[in-house]
PDB file of C-alpha atoms in Angstrom:
ATOM      1  CA  MET A  70      87.215  92.693  86.192  1.00 95.00           C
ATOM      2  CA  LYS A  71      85.509  96.196  85.620  1.00 97.00           C
ATOM      3  CA  TYR A  72      87.997  99.197  84.903  1.00 98.00           C
ATOM      4  CA  ARG A  73      87.517 102.942  86.082  1.00 98.00           C
ATOM      5  CA  SER A  74      88.833 106.162  85.177  1.00 98.00           C
ATOM      6  CA  PHE A  75      91.926 107.145  87.556  1.00 98.00           C
ATOM      7  CA  GLY A  76      91.448 110.780  87.844  1.00 96.00           C
ATOM      8  CA  LYS A  77      92.986 113.172  85.412  1.00 95.00           C
ATOM      9  CA  THR A  78      95.760 110.627  84.734  1.00 97.00           C
ATOM     10  CA  GLY A  79      93.813 109.050  81.787  1.00 95.00           C
ATOM     11  CA  TYR A  80      94.436 105.511  83.273  1.00 98.00           C
ATOM     12  CA  GLN A  81      91.903 103.122  83.053  1.00 98.00           C
ATOM     13  CA  ILE A  82      92.523 100.904  86.353  1.00 98.00           C
ATOM     14  CA  SER A  83      91.035  97.786  87.892  1.00 98.00           C
ATOM     15  CA  GLU A  84      88.423  98.398  90.274  1.00 98.00           C
ATOM     16  CA  VAL A  85      90.016  96.022  92.828  1.00 98.00           C
ATOM     17  CA  SER A  86      93.622  96.398  92.905  1.00 98.00           C
ATOM     18  CA  LEU A  87      96.631  95.626  94.872  1.00 98.00           C
ATOM     19  CA  GLY A  88      97.892  97.269  97.660  1.00 96.00           C
ATOM     20  CA  THR A  89     101.702  95.528  98.559  1.00 95.00           C
ATOM     21  CA  TRP A  90     101.966  96.536 102.179  1.00 88.00           C
ATOM     22  CA  GLN A  91     102.328  92.703 102.967  1.00 84.00           C
ATOM     23  CA  LEU A  92     103.398  91.647  99.529  1.00 90.00           C
ATOM     24  CA  GLY A  93     106.383  88.444 100.075  1.00 76.00           C
ATOM     25  CA  GLY A  94     104.970  88.299 103.553  1.00 72.00           C
ATOM     26  CA  LYS A  95     102.465  88.703 106.413  1.00 69.00           C
ATOM     27  CA  TRP A  96     103.187  91.514 108.448  1.00 61.00           C
ATOM     28  CA  GLY A  97     106.423  91.135 110.465  1.00 64.00           C
ATOM     29  CA  ALA A  98     107.001  87.836 108.331  1.00 71.00           C
ATOM     30  CA  PRO A  99     110.383  87.642 106.636  1.00 78.00           C
ATOM     31  CA  PHE A 100     110.050  88.631 102.928  1.00 85.00           C
ATOM     32  CA  SER A 101     109.770  85.761 100.300  1.00 89.00           C
ATOM     33  CA  GLU A 102     110.507  86.964  96.810  1.00 92.00           C
ATOM     34  CA  GLN A 103     108.725  83.856  95.279  1.00 93.00           C
ATOM     35  CA  ASP A 104     105.508  84.690  96.999  1.00 92.00           C
ATOM     36  CA  ALA A 105     105.682  88.195  95.939  1.00 94.00           C
ATOM     37  CA  ARG A 106     106.459  87.469  92.138  1.00 95.00           C
ATOM     38  CA  ASP A 107     103.726  84.572  92.463  1.00 95.00           C
ATOM     39  CA  THR A 108     101.226  87.376  94.282  1.00 96.00           C
ATOM     40  CA  LEU A 109     101.485  89.658  91.518  1.00 97.00           C
ATOM     41  CA  ALA A 110     101.260  87.368  88.864  1.00 97.00           C
ATOM     42  CA  GLU A 111      98.074  85.895  90.067  1.00 97.00           C
ATOM     43  CA  ALA A 112      96.696  89.431  90.502  1.00 97.00           C
ATOM     44  CA  TYR A 113      97.577  90.517  87.234  1.00 98.00           C
ATOM     45  CA  ASP A 114      95.782  87.024  85.874  1.00 97.00           C
ATOM     46  CA  GLN A 115      92.608  88.131  87.607  1.00 97.00           C
ATOM     47  CA  GLY A 116      92.791  91.235  85.802  1.00 98.00           C
ATOM     48  CA  VAL A 117      94.754  93.529  88.159  1.00 98.00           C
ATOM     49  CA  ASN A 118      96.476  96.277  86.263  1.00 98.00           C
ATOM     50  CA  PHE A 119      97.480  98.652  89.309  1.00 98.00           C
ATOM     51  CA  PHE A 120      99.642  98.095  92.109  1.00 98.00           C
ATOM     52  CA  ASP A 121     100.086 100.350  95.100  1.00 98.00           C
ATOM     53  CA  THR A 122     103.595 100.025  96.706  1.00 97.00           C
ATOM     54  CA  ALA A 123     106.018 102.522  98.797  1.00 97.00           C
ATOM     55  CA  ASP A 124     109.659 102.947  99.474  1.00 97.00           C
ATOM     56  CA  GLY A 125     109.477 101.737 102.778  1.00 93.00           C
ATOM     57  CA  TYR A 126     107.764  98.414 102.515  1.00 94.00           C
ATOM     58  CA  GLN A 127     109.605  95.570 103.107  1.00 90.00           C
ATOM     59  CA  GLY A 128     112.708  97.631 103.255  1.00 91.00           C
ATOM     60  CA  GLY A 129     112.242  98.598  99.476  1.00 94.00           C
ATOM     61  CA  ARG A 130     111.578  94.561  98.128  1.00 94.00           C
ATOM     62  CA  SER A 131     108.253  95.598  97.591  1.00 95.00           C
ATOM     63  CA  GLU A 132     109.211  98.363  95.081  1.00 97.00           C
ATOM     64  CA  GLN A 133     112.040  95.883  93.573  1.00 97.00           C
ATOM     65  CA  ALA A 134     109.148  93.199  93.153  1.00 96.00           C
ATOM     66  CA  VAL A 135     106.836  95.481  91.278  1.00 98.00           C
ATOM     67  CA  GLY A 136     109.524  96.806  89.237  1.00 98.00           C
ATOM     68  CA  GLN A 137     110.721  93.459  88.000  1.00 97.00           C
ATOM     69  CA  PHE A 138     107.061  92.594  87.327  1.00 98.00           C
ATOM     70  CA  LEU A 139     106.769  95.927  85.108  1.00 97.00           C
ATOM     71  CA  LYS A 140     109.425  94.873  82.817  1.00 97.00           C
ATOM     72  CA  GLN A 141     107.328  92.081  81.528  1.00 96.00           C
ATOM     73  CA  HIS A 142     104.173  93.998  82.033  1.00 98.00           C
ATOM     74  CA  PRO A 143     104.501  97.209  80.770  1.00 96.00           C
ATOM     75  CA  ASP A 144     100.507  97.605  80.600  1.00 97.00           C
ATOM     76  CA  VAL A 145     100.328  97.878  84.523  1.00 98.00           C
ATOM     77  CA  HIS A 146     100.275 100.866  86.049  1.00 98.00           C
ATOM     78  CA  PHE A 147     101.226 102.012  89.741  1.00 98.00           C
ATOM     79  CA  THR A 148     101.742 104.198  92.768  1.00 98.00           C
ATOM     80  CA  THR A 149     104.759 104.757  95.003  1.00 98.00           C
ATOM     81  CA  LYS A 150     104.766 106.470  98.184  1.00 98.00           C
ATOM     82  CA  ILE A 151     107.653 108.383  99.870  1.00 98.00           C
ATOM     83  CA  GLY A 152     108.558 110.081 102.713  1.00 96.00           C
ATOM     84  CA  ARG A 153     107.920 107.155 105.590  1.00 94.00           C
ATOM     85  CA  LYS A 154     111.110 104.858 105.397  1.00 94.00           C
ATOM     86  CA  GLU A 155     113.304 106.510 107.462  1.00 91.00           C
ATOM     87  CA  GLU A 156     112.951 107.141 111.199  1.00 83.00           C
ATOM     88  CA  PRO A 157     112.152 108.769 113.551  1.00 82.00           C
ATOM     89  CA  LEU A 158     109.705 110.433 111.003  1.00 82.00           C
ATOM     90  CA  SER A 159     109.305 114.275 111.165  1.00 88.00           C
ATOM     91  CA  ALA A 160     108.303 117.073 108.650  1.00 92.00           C
ATOM     92  CA  GLU A 161     111.700 117.418 107.370  1.00 94.00           C
ATOM     93  CA  HIS A 162     111.343 114.072 105.437  1.00 96.00           C
ATOM     94  CA  PHE A 163     109.075 115.967 103.424  1.00 97.00           C
ATOM     95  CA  ASP A 164     110.845 118.939 102.134  1.00 97.00           C
ATOM     96  CA  ALA A 165     112.307 119.557  98.558  1.00 97.00           C
ATOM     97  CA  GLN A 166     115.502 117.608  98.984  1.00 97.00           C
ATOM     98  CA  HIS A 167     114.053 114.719 100.484  1.00 98.00           C
ATOM     99  CA  VAL A 168     111.355 114.321  98.105  1.00 98.00           C
ATOM    100  CA  ASP A 169     114.298 114.428  95.148  1.00 98.00           C
ATOM    101  CA  ARG A 170     116.464 111.832  96.720  1.00 98.00           C
ATOM    102  CA  TYR A 171     113.558 109.719  97.566  1.00 98.00           C
ATOM    103  CA  VAL A 172     111.895 110.099  94.037  1.00 98.00           C
ATOM    104  CA  ASP A 173     115.480 109.193  92.547  1.00 98.00           C
ATOM    105  CA  GLU A 174     115.897 106.172  94.870  1.00 98.00           C
ATOM    106  CA  SER A 175     112.648 104.818  93.798  1.00 98.00           C
ATOM    107  CA  LEU A 176     113.493 105.374  90.596  1.00 98.00           C
ATOM    108  CA  GLN A 177     116.633 102.909  90.817  1.00 98.00           C
ATOM    109  CA  ASN A 178     114.641 100.561  93.081  1.00 97.00           C
ATOM    110  CA  MET A 179     112.066  99.882  90.685  1.00 98.00           C
ATOM    111  CA  GLY A 180     114.563  99.958  87.297  1.00 98.00           C
ATOM    112  CA  VAL A 181     112.173 102.734  85.528  1.00 98.00           C
ATOM    113  CA  ASP A 182     112.861 106.145  83.658  1.00 97.00           C
ATOM    114  CA  ALA A 183     109.499 107.488  85.130  1.00 98.00           C
ATOM    115  CA  LEU A 184     107.305 106.938  88.135  1.00 98.00           C
ATOM    116  CA  ASP A 185     103.454 106.574  87.129  1.00 98.00           C
ATOM    117  CA  MET A 186     102.390 108.178  90.282  1.00 98.00           C
ATOM    118  CA  VAL A 187     103.916 109.543  93.496  1.00 98.00           C
ATOM    119  CA  LEU A 188     102.284 109.860  96.711  1.00 98.00           C
ATOM    120  CA  LEU A 189     103.492 111.549  99.792  1.00 98.00           C
ATOM    121  CA  HIS A 190     103.089 109.352 102.349  1.00 98.00           C
ATOM    122  CA  CYS A 191     100.975 110.544 105.189  1.00 97.00           C
ATOM    123  CA  PRO A 192     102.736 113.563 105.871  1.00 97.00           C
ATOM    124  CA  PRO A 193     102.168 115.753 108.925  1.00 96.00           C
ATOM    125  CA  THR A 194      99.472 118.350 108.718  1.00 97.00           C
ATOM    126  CA  ASP A 195     101.887 121.082 108.229  1.00 96.00           C
ATOM    127  CA  ILE A 196     103.466 119.595 105.183  1.00 97.00           C
ATOM    128  CA  TYR A 197      99.938 120.705 103.086  1.00 98.00           C
ATOM    129  CA  TYR A 198     100.827 124.420 104.308  1.00 97.00           C
ATOM    130  CA  GLN A 199     104.273 123.863 102.826  1.00 96.00           C
ATOM    131  CA  PRO A 200     103.752 124.859  98.915  1.00 97.00           C
ATOM    132  CA  GLU A 201     107.330 124.443  98.372  1.00 97.00           C
ATOM    133  CA  THR A 202     106.997 120.843  98.725  1.00 98.00           C
ATOM    134  CA  PHE A 203     104.170 120.484  95.932  1.00 98.00           C
ATOM    135  CA  PHE A 204     106.248 122.978  93.629  1.00 98.00           C
ATOM    136  CA  GLU A 205     109.343 120.595  93.869  1.00 98.00           C
ATOM    137  CA  LEU A 206     106.839 117.903  92.839  1.00 98.00           C
ATOM    138  CA  ASP A 207     105.725 119.829  89.886  1.00 98.00           C
ATOM    139  CA  LYS A 208     109.405 120.448  89.140  1.00 98.00           C
ATOM    140  CA  LEU A 209     109.825 117.009  89.080  1.00 98.00           C
ATOM    141  CA  LYS A 210     107.167 116.364  86.742  1.00 98.00           C
ATOM    142  CA  GLN A 211     108.496 118.761  84.144  1.00 98.00           C
ATOM    143  CA  ALA A 212     111.478 117.077  84.541  1.00 98.00           C
ATOM    144  CA  GLY A 213     110.063 113.657  83.418  1.00 98.00           C
ATOM    145  CA  LYS A 214     111.114 111.969  86.368  1.00 98.00           C
ATOM    146  CA  ILE A 215     107.204 111.412  87.805  1.00 98.00           C
ATOM    147  CA  ARG A 216     104.049 111.528  85.699  1.00 98.00           C
ATOM    148  CA  HIS A 217     101.475 112.695  88.333  1.00 98.00           C
ATOM    149  CA  TYR A 218     101.571 113.099  91.934  1.00 98.00           C
ATOM    150  CA  GLY A 219      99.379 113.120  95.039  1.00 98.00           C
ATOM    151  CA  VAL A 220      99.058 112.253  98.748  1.00 98.00           C
ATOM    152  CA  SER A 221      98.281 109.705 100.998  1.00 98.00           C
ATOM    153  CA  VAL A 222      96.548 111.012 104.048  1.00 98.00           C
ATOM    154  CA  GLU A 223      95.230 110.079 107.650  1.00 97.00           C
ATOM    155  CA  LYS A 224      92.520 113.062 107.693  1.00 98.00           C
ATOM    156  CA  VAL A 225      89.770 113.875 105.512  1.00 98.00           C
ATOM    157  CA  GLU A 226      90.919 117.832 106.174  1.00 98.00           C
ATOM    158  CA  GLN A 227      94.397 116.911 104.518  1.00 98.00           C
ATOM    159  CA  ALA A 228      92.560 115.374 101.709  1.00 98.00           C
ATOM    160  CA  ILE A 229      90.580 118.631 100.994  1.00 98.00           C
ATOM    161  CA  LYS A 230      93.450 120.903 101.522  1.00 98.00           C
ATOM    162  CA  ALA A 231      95.943 118.685  99.344  1.00 98.00           C
ATOM    163  CA  MET A 232      93.483 119.630  96.243  1.00 98.00           C
ATOM    164  CA  ASP A 233      94.860 123.118  96.761  1.00 98.00           C
ATOM    165  CA  TYR A 234      97.786 121.903  94.785  1.00 98.00           C
ATOM    166  CA  ASP A 235      98.043 120.045  91.280  1.00 98.00           C
ATOM    167  CA  VAL A 236      97.269 116.469  92.703  1.00 98.00           C
ATOM    168  CA  SER A 237      96.069 113.645  90.393  1.00 98.00           C
ATOM    169  CA  ALA A 238      94.980 110.930  93.194  1.00 98.00           C
ATOM    170  CA  VAL A 239      94.282 111.146  96.974  1.00 98.00           C
ATOM    171  CA  GLU A 240      94.791 107.842  98.746  1.00 98.00           C
ATOM    172  CA  ILE A 241      92.616 107.615 101.783  1.00 98.00           C
ATOM    173  CA  ILE A 242      91.157 104.876 104.553  1.00 98.00           C
ATOM    174  CA  PHE A 243      87.539 104.325 103.323  1.00 98.00           C
ATOM    175  CA  ASN A 244      85.517 101.198 104.484  1.00 98.00           C
ATOM    176  CA  MET A 245      82.360  99.947 106.336  1.00 98.00           C
ATOM    177  CA  PHE A 246      83.979 101.514 109.407  1.00 98.00           C
ATOM    178  CA  ARG A 247      85.279 104.761 108.312  1.00 98.00           C
ATOM    179  CA  LEU A 248      82.515 106.488 106.499  1.00 98.00           C
ATOM    180  CA  ARG A 249      83.147 110.062 106.793  1.00 98.00           C
ATOM    181  CA  PRO A 250      85.321 110.827 103.525  1.00 98.00           C
ATOM    182  CA  ALA A 251      82.021 109.963 101.433  1.00 98.00           C
ATOM    183  CA  LYS A 252      80.135 113.008 102.773  1.00 95.00           C
ATOM    184  CA  LEU A 253      81.952 116.101 101.140  1.00 97.00           C
ATOM    185  CA  PHE A 254      85.410 114.967 100.146  1.00 98.00           C
ATOM    186  CA  PHE A 255      84.175 112.601  97.492  1.00 98.00           C
ATOM    187  CA  ASP A 256      82.305 115.355  96.109  1.00 98.00           C
ATOM    188  CA  LEU A 257      84.901 117.526  95.750  1.00 98.00           C
ATOM    189  CA  ALA A 258      87.126 115.087  94.310  1.00 98.00           C
ATOM    190  CA  LYS A 259      84.877 114.129  91.385  1.00 98.00           C
ATOM    191  CA  ARG A 260      84.573 118.163  90.691  1.00 98.00           C
ATOM    192  CA  GLN A 261      88.578 118.471  90.070  1.00 98.00           C
ATOM    193  CA  ASN A 262      89.043 115.063  88.909  1.00 98.00           C
ATOM    194  CA  VAL A 263      91.088 113.760  91.396  1.00 98.00           C
ATOM    195  CA  GLY A 264      91.505 110.033  91.771  1.00 98.00           C
ATOM    196  CA  ILE A 265      90.409 108.335  95.143  1.00 98.00           C
ATOM    197  CA  LEU A 266      92.383 104.794  96.136  1.00 98.00           C
ATOM    198  CA  ALA A 267      90.467 103.355  98.911  1.00 98.00           C
ATOM    199  CA  ARG A 268      93.266 102.002 101.524  1.00 98.00           C
ATOM    200  CA  VAL A 269      92.842  99.878 104.487  1.00 97.00           C
ATOM    201  CA  PRO A 270      89.472  98.461 103.189  1.00 98.00           C
ATOM    202  CA  LEU A 271      88.980  95.981 105.603  1.00 97.00           C
ATOM    203  CA  ALA A 272      89.976  97.513 108.488  1.00 97.00           C
ATOM    204  CA  SER A 273      93.118  95.566 108.919  1.00 94.00           C
ATOM    205  CA  GLY A 274      91.045  92.093 108.549  1.00 94.00           C
ATOM    206  CA  LEU A 275      88.120  93.411 111.105  1.00 97.00           C
ATOM    207  CA  LEU A 276      85.877  93.373 107.937  1.00 98.00           C
ATOM    208  CA  THR A 277      86.312  89.628 107.081  1.00 96.00           C
ATOM    209  CA  GLY A 278      84.170  88.790 110.081  1.00 95.00           C
ATOM    210  CA  LYS A 279      86.799  86.107 111.159  1.00 95.00           C
ATOM    211  CA  PHE A 280      88.431  87.638 114.249  1.00 95.00           C
ATOM    212  CA  THR A 281      87.219  86.834 117.694  1.00 95.00           C
ATOM    213  CA  ALA A 282      88.118  88.357 121.251  1.00 93.00           C
ATOM    214  CA  ASP A 283      90.894  85.571 121.293  1.00 93.00           C
ATOM    215  CA  THR A 284      92.440  86.185 118.113  1.00 95.00           C
ATOM    216  CA  GLN A 285      96.184  86.686 118.577  1.00 90.00           C
ATOM    217  CA  PHE A 286      98.526  88.619 115.855  1.00 91.00           C
ATOM    218  CA  ALA A 287     102.302  87.946 115.918  1.00 87.00           C
ATOM    219  CA  PRO A 288     104.272  90.445 117.955  1.00 86.00           C
ATOM    220  CA  GLU A 289     105.876  92.424 115.079  1.00 84.00           C
ATOM    221  CA  ASP A 290     102.276  92.916 113.573  1.00 85.00           C
ATOM    222  CA  HIS A 291     100.822  96.347 113.955  1.00 90.00           C
ATOM    223  CA  ARG A 292      97.480  94.943 114.868  1.00 91.00           C
ATOM    224  CA  ASN A 293      99.241  93.643 117.942  1.00 88.00           C
ATOM    225  CA  ASN A 294     101.440  96.739 118.715  1.00 86.00           C
ATOM    226  CA  ASN A 295     100.170  99.686 117.336  1.00 82.00           C
ATOM    227  CA  ARG A 296      96.412  99.995 118.667  1.00 87.00           C
ATOM    228  CA  ASP A 297      97.042 103.323 120.583  1.00 84.00           C
ATOM    229  CA  GLY A 298      99.531 104.532 118.042  1.00 82.00           C
ATOM    230  CA  GLN A 299     102.517 103.624 119.179  1.00 81.00           C
ATOM    231  CA  HIS A 300     104.353 103.647 116.079  1.00 86.00           C
ATOM    232  CA  PHE A 301     102.324 105.342 113.562  1.00 85.00           C
ATOM    233  CA  ASP A 302      98.492 106.992 113.531  1.00 86.00           C
ATOM    234  CA  LYS A 303      96.397 104.451 115.361  1.00 89.00           C
ATOM    235  CA  GLY A 304      93.875 105.194 112.637  1.00 85.00           C
ATOM    236  CA  GLU A 305      95.747 102.898 110.270  1.00 88.00           C
ATOM    237  CA  THR A 306      95.337  99.892 112.791  1.00 92.00           C
ATOM    238  CA  PHE A 307      91.607  98.539 112.373  1.00 94.00           C
ATOM    239  CA  SER A 308      90.736 101.997 111.213  1.00 95.00           C
ATOM    240  CA  GLY A 309      91.073 103.663 114.478  1.00 95.00           C
ATOM    241  CA  VAL A 310      88.075 101.216 115.706  1.00 96.00           C
ATOM    242  CA  ASP A 311      88.403  99.596 119.376  1.00 95.00           C
ATOM    243  CA  TYR A 312      89.045  95.953 118.808  1.00 96.00           C
ATOM    244  CA  LEU A 313      86.302  94.580 120.572  1.00 96.00           C
ATOM    245  CA  THR A 314      84.046  96.951 119.832  1.00 97.00           C
ATOM    246  CA  GLY A 315      85.174  96.121 115.681  1.00 97.00           C
ATOM    247  CA  VAL A 316      84.651  92.439 116.627  1.00 97.00           C
ATOM    248  CA  LYS A 317      81.474  93.231 117.623  1.00 98.00           C
ATOM    249  CA  ALA A 318      80.064  95.185 114.511  1.00 98.00           C
ATOM    250  CA  ALA A 319      81.505  93.074 112.195  1.00 98.00           C
ATOM    251  CA  ALA A 320      79.285  89.998 113.488  1.00 98.00           C
ATOM    252  CA  GLU A 321      76.252  92.001 113.197  1.00 98.00           C
ATOM    253  CA  LEU A 322      77.172  93.397 109.772  1.00 98.00           C
ATOM    254  CA  LYS A 323      77.662  89.469 108.967  1.00 98.00           C
ATOM    255  CA  ASP A 324      74.278  88.964 110.324  1.00 98.00           C
ATOM    256  CA  ARG A 325      72.223  91.652 109.184  1.00 98.00           C
ATOM    257  CA  LEU A 326      73.823  91.455 105.704  1.00 98.00           C
ATOM    258  CA  GLY A 327      73.069  87.993 105.319  1.00 96.00           C
ATOM    259  CA  THR A 328      76.401  86.990 104.391  1.00 97.00           C
ATOM    260  CA  ASP A 329      79.182  84.653 104.894  1.00 95.00           C
ATOM    261  CA  ASN A 330      81.554  86.695 102.882  1.00 96.00           C
ATOM    262  CA  LEU A 331      81.398  89.892 104.627  1.00 97.00           C
ATOM    263  CA  ALA A 332      85.140  90.519 103.067  1.00 97.00           C
ATOM    264  CA  GLY A 333      83.922  90.351  99.598  1.00 97.00           C
ATOM    265  CA  THR A 334      80.601  92.559 100.775  1.00 98.00           C
ATOM    266  CA  ALA A 335      83.134  95.049 102.487  1.00 98.00           C
ATOM    267  CA  LEU A 336      84.770  95.434  99.305  1.00 98.00           C
ATOM    268  CA  ARG A 337      81.651  95.740  96.925  1.00 98.00           C
ATOM    269  CA  TYR A 338      80.405  98.625  99.612  1.00 98.00           C
ATOM    270  CA  ILE A 339      83.545 100.577  98.557  1.00 98.00           C
ATOM    271  CA  LEU A 340      82.731  99.985  94.739  1.00 98.00           C
ATOM    272  CA  MET A 341      79.192 101.654  95.276  1.00 98.00           C
ATOM    273  CA  TYR A 342      80.727 104.871  95.436  1.00 98.00           C
ATOM    274  CA  ASP A 343      81.619 105.875  92.018  1.00 98.00           C
ATOM    275  CA  ALA A 344      83.963 108.644  93.080  1.00 98.00           C
ATOM    276  CA  VAL A 345      86.587 105.781  93.952  1.00 98.00           C
ATOM    277  CA  SER A 346      88.822 104.759  91.107  1.00 98.00           C
ATOM    278  CA  ALA A 347      89.891 101.623  93.343  1.00 98.00           C
ATOM    279  CA  VAL A 348      90.015  99.767  96.492  1.00 98.00           C
ATOM    280  CA  ILE A 349      93.466  98.326  97.009  1.00 98.00           C
ATOM    281  CA  PRO A 350      93.261  95.487  99.633  1.00 97.00           C
ATOM    282  CA  GLY A 351      96.689  93.958 100.457  1.00 93.00           C
ATOM    283  CA  ALA A 352      97.863  90.130 100.073  1.00 90.00           C
ATOM    284  CA  SER A 353     100.544  88.041 101.217  1.00 83.00           C
ATOM    285  CA  THR A 354      99.884  85.022  98.790  1.00 86.00           C
ATOM    286  CA  PRO A 355      98.470  84.342  95.944  1.00 91.00           C
ATOM    287  CA  ASN A 356      95.202  82.716  97.397  1.00 88.00           C
ATOM    288  CA  GLN A 357      94.462  85.729  98.870  1.00 90.00           C
ATOM    289  CA  ILE A 358      93.933  87.241  95.445  1.00 95.00           C
ATOM    290  CA  GLU A 359      90.735  86.138  94.310  1.00 93.00           C
ATOM    291  CA  ARG A 360      89.186  86.467  97.589  1.00 89.00           C
ATOM    292  CA  ASN A 361      89.631  90.089  96.991  1.00 95.00           C
ATOM    293  CA  THR A 362      89.098  90.152  93.064  1.00 96.00           C
ATOM    294  CA  SER A 363      85.758  88.199  93.120  1.00 96.00           C
ATOM    295  CA  ALA A 364      84.107  91.156  95.276  1.00 96.00           C
ATOM    296  CA  ALA A 365      83.924  93.192  91.599  1.00 93.00           C
ATOM    297  CA  GLU A 366      81.445  90.286  90.312  1.00 95.00           C
ATOM    298  CA  LEU A 367      79.131  90.755  93.782  1.00 97.00           C
ATOM    299  CA  PRO A 368      75.917  92.370  93.072  1.00 97.00           C
ATOM    300  CA  ALA A 369      75.335  95.549  93.877  1.00 97.00           C
ATOM    301  CA  LEU A 370      74.241  96.314  97.919  1.00 98.00           C
ATOM    302  CA  THR A 371      70.508  96.963  97.954  1.00 98.00           C
ATOM    303  CA  ASP A 372      69.347 100.727  99.737  1.00 98.00           C
ATOM    304  CA  ALA A 373      68.207  98.447 102.722  1.00 98.00           C
ATOM    305  CA  GLN A 374      71.775  96.528 102.922  1.00 98.00           C
ATOM    306  CA  MET A 375      73.468 100.431 102.655  1.00 98.00           C
ATOM    307  CA  ALA A 376      71.292 101.273 105.418  1.00 98.00           C
ATOM    308  CA  VAL A 377      72.426  98.769 107.471  1.00 98.00           C
ATOM    309  CA  VAL A 378      76.032  99.644 107.211  1.00 98.00           C
ATOM    310  CA  GLN A 379      75.345 103.376 108.229  1.00 98.00           C
ATOM    311  CA  ASP A 380      73.271 101.996 111.234  1.00 98.00           C
ATOM    312  CA  VAL A 381      75.756  99.817 112.495  1.00 98.00           C
ATOM    313  CA  TYR A 382      78.577 102.698 111.876  1.00 98.00           C
ATOM    314  CA  ASP A 383      76.169 105.207 113.515  1.00 98.00           C
ATOM    315  CA  ARG A 384      75.861 103.083 116.489  1.00 97.00           C
ATOM    316  CA  TYR A 385      79.187 101.647 117.206  1.00 97.00           C
ATOM    317  CA  LEU A 386      81.691 103.479 115.637  1.00 97.00           C
ATOM    318  CA  LYS A 387      80.825 107.352 114.756  1.00 97.00           C
ATOM    319  CA  ASN A 388      82.046 108.267 118.129  1.00 96.00           C
ATOM    320  CA  PRO A 389      84.824 108.886 117.988  1.00 94.00           C
ATOM    321  CA  VAL A 390      85.966 107.717 114.546  1.00 96.00           C
ATOM    322  CA  ASP A 391      84.125 110.123 112.868  1.00 96.00           C
ATOM    323  CA  TYR A 392      85.519 113.232 114.886  1.00 96.00           C
ATOM    324  CA  LEU A 393      89.348 111.966 114.418  1.00 96.00           C
ATOM    325  CA  TRP A 394      89.742 111.173 111.115  1.00 96.00           C
TER     326      TRP A 394
END
């Protein structure tokens, strides 16, 4: 495992880290505390020292599992996201009073004195023009409840606007099917020493290259019930890519890149960008961890392979993906 600087935090974090949306069970499946513990332990054994969680993941049980793990492994860093655990979602959930309450609840859930990093969890665009929310985060830093803060975003424009404030990190969707962040935002973040976490790196599994037109997902799985944004931004599900188009594009990538390990290659692609602090693929069981972490050991993509990714994106995905997010 290799480690990268996480922006202005001063932390050195594993370039392949762990997102915990699926921790302890697949989407829609019951939560298993044992699977959660084993998955975190396996990640740590593979050199992962950074976990990304949220107050709404698994009804708070993801935060609790990470918090328990931290007691035995204080060298691990983490991010938790706040603002999306109550429905229906509204801008009100990101006002100063809600931010204060959510931070206190995350502190209690995780059993820590201070949160390494708090990210606003994909707030509506209007919140970026509501400076009092960010000023409240500044106050929480001064009070010692949080060490750093940032945002998890849907759109590049939100990421850029967030840097008007004292953010230490931005979490953004970036993968072979979502290339726009690399155009301008990455350079701006490097200039301001803002860390970048690349989320949804496998486009909800499309970039494993294992899905077909006939693949079925569980009724509660967002890949089955959120393709048109019924529950949250449709860009979260398959990176906003039309499913059948994504299956076709993934098959072409697999063929033209000459790999049977498209998932690893897709993660390694993200690591080609030095603006990225870490990529945060998810895992619901320990046996998925090595699949993710081994990507750090793959050889760098060649210029020709990078050009293939751009070509497939331009022909299959740029319209409408590039213009929406």
